[in-house]
C-alpha atoms as one frame of an Amber mdcrd trajectory, in Angstrom:
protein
 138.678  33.131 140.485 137.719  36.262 139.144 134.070  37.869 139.483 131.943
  40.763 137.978 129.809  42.680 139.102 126.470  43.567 136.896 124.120  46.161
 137.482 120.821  45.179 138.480 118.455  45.101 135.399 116.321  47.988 136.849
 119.007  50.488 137.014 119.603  53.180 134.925 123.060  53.667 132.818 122.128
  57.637 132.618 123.301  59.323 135.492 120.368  60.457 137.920 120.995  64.330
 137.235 120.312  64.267 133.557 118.004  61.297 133.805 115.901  63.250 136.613
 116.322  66.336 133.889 114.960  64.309 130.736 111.996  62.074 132.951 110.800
  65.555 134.360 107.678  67.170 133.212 106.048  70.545 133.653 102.863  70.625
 135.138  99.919  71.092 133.698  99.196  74.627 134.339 102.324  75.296 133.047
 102.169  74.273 129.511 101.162  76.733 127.076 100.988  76.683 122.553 101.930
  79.470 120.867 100.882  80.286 117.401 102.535  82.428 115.220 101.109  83.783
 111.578 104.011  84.365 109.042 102.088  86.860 105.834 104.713  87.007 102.666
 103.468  90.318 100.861 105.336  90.391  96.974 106.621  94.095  96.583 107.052
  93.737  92.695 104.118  95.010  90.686 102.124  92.566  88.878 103.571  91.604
  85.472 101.541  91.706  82.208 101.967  88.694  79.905 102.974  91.232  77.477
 105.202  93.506  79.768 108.851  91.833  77.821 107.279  93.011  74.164 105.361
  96.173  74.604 107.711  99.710  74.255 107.076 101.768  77.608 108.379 105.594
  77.148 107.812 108.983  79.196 106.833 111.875  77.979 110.615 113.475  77.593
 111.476 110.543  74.865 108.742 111.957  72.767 109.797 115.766  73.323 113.212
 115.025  72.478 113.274 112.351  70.145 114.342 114.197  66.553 111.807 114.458
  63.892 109.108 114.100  66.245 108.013 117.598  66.799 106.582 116.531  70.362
 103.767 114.800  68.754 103.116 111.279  69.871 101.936 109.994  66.504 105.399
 111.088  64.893 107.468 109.713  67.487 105.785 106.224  67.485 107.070 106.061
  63.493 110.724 106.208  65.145 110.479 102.882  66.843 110.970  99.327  65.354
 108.454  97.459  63.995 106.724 100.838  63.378 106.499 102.530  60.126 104.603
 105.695  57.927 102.832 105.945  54.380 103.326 109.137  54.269 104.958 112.921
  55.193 101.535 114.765  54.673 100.223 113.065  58.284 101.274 111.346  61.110
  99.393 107.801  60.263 101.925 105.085  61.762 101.432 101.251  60.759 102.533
  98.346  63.140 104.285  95.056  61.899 102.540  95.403  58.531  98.982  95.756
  59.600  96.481  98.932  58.588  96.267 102.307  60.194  92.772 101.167  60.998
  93.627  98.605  63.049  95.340 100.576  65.944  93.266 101.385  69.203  94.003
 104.334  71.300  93.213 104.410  74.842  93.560 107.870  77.097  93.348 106.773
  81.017  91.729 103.346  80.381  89.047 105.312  77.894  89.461 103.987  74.289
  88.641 106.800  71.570  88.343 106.638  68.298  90.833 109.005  67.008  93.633
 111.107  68.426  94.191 113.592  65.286  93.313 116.825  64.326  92.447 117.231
  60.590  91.978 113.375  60.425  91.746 112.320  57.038  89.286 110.047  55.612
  89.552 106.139  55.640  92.484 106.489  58.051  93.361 107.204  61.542  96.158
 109.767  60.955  95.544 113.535  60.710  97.814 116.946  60.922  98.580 116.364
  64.570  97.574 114.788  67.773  95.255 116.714  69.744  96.584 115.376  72.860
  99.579 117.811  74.336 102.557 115.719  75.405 103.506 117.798  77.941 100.172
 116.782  80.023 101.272 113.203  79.428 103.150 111.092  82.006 103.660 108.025
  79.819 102.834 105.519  76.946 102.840 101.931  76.519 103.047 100.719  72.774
 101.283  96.952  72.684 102.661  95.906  69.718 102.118  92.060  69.689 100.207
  91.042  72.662  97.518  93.049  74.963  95.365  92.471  78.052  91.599  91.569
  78.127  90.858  94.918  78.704  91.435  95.972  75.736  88.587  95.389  72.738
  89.681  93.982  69.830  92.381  95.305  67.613  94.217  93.546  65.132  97.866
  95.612  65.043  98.722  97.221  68.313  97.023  99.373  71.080  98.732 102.913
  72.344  97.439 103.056  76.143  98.458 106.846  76.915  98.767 107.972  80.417
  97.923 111.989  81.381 100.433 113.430  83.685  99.900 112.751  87.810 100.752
 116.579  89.373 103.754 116.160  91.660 103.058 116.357  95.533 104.040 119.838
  97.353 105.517 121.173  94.243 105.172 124.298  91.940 105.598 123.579  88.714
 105.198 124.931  84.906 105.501 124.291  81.398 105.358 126.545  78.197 105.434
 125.187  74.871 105.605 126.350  71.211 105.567 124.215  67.717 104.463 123.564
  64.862 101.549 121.580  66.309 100.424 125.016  68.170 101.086 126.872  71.568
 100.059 125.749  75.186 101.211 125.695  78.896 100.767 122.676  81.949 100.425
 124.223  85.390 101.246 122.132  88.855 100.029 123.483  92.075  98.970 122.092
  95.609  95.799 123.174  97.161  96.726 122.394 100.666  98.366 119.559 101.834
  96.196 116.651 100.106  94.809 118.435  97.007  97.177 118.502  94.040  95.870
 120.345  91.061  97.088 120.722  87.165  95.813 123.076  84.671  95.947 122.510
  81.174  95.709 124.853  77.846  96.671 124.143  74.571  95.366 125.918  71.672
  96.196 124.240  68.357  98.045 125.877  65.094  94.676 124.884  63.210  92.609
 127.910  64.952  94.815 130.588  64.003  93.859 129.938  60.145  89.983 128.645
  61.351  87.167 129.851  63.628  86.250 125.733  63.822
């Protein structure tokens, strides 16, 4: 006869070092939670819903775009979906619409007109009173603009001036058609950037206006 031998029903199939090791506990004074906070901070600046369809340029694409004369009216009849009535002033229409019906904005401040000799019933003139060498950029909205922007019904040029670069010298002379001027960079210290701007226009060297 053969016989087997059974463990008792009590004991334990897991050795006693690793059972000892799972069974164990800490004590109480032991035990401790730790929390950790995890922030996610997006680097990418926010996007416009009309960031894909509105024409973003710097200053230089206006300067030395042909047949623009480094005015910003003249340039904007250069891109597409943009087009002029006429030679005798820089009135641009967008995607069919009126002259009227564009809105210029300078730093967030909408004005009504950005012309010099602006003629009547439109918002063209002789040239842009704004110098493009004090400009830093310009965003054509051409189908779709913010809430911050009244109401227009063709396209909204939001012009940016020019931000003086840090710890830097720097200096710009210009001469046209459009007149005569200069943009002057300079630091004041070492948290004080300053630019000085003149500009005097081709109109006051045949008026005293």
């Amino acid at each position: 006869d053969s016989a087997t031998a059974e463990p008792p029903a009590s004991a334990s199939l897991v050795p006693a070092a690793i059972s000892s090791s799972v069974t164990q506990t800490l004590p109480a004074k032991s035990m401790f939670i730790q929390e950790v906070d995890v922030l996610a901070k997006d680097s990418k600046p926010v996007i416009q819903p009309d960031e894909g369809v509105s024409l973003k340029v710097e200053s230089r694409d206006v300067s030395q775009t042909a047949g623009a004369y480094n005015d910003i009216p003249k340039f904007l009849q250069t891109l597409p979906g943009v087009i002029f009535d006429t030679d005798a002033r820089n009135t641009y229409l967008v995607n069919g619409g009126n002259d009227m019906e564009n809105l210029y904005v300078l730093n967030g401040v909408e004005i009504p007109n950005i012309n010099h000799i602006s003629t009547a019933g439109s918002s063209g003139g002789f040239v842009s009173i704004i110098d493009t060498d004090a400009v830093s950029s310009l965003t054509l909205h051409n189908q779709l603009y913010g809430s911050e922007y009244s109401g227009t019904l063709s396209s909204v040029l939001d012009i940016h001036t020019l931000i003086p670069e840090v710890n830097q010298r720097h200096g710009e002379l210009s001469m046209g058609y459009a007149g005569a001027g200069f943009v002057m960079e300079a630091p004041m210290g070492n948290r004080i950037e300053t630019m000085t701007q003149f500009r005097r226009s081709i109109v006051n060297y045949f008026t005293d206006d």
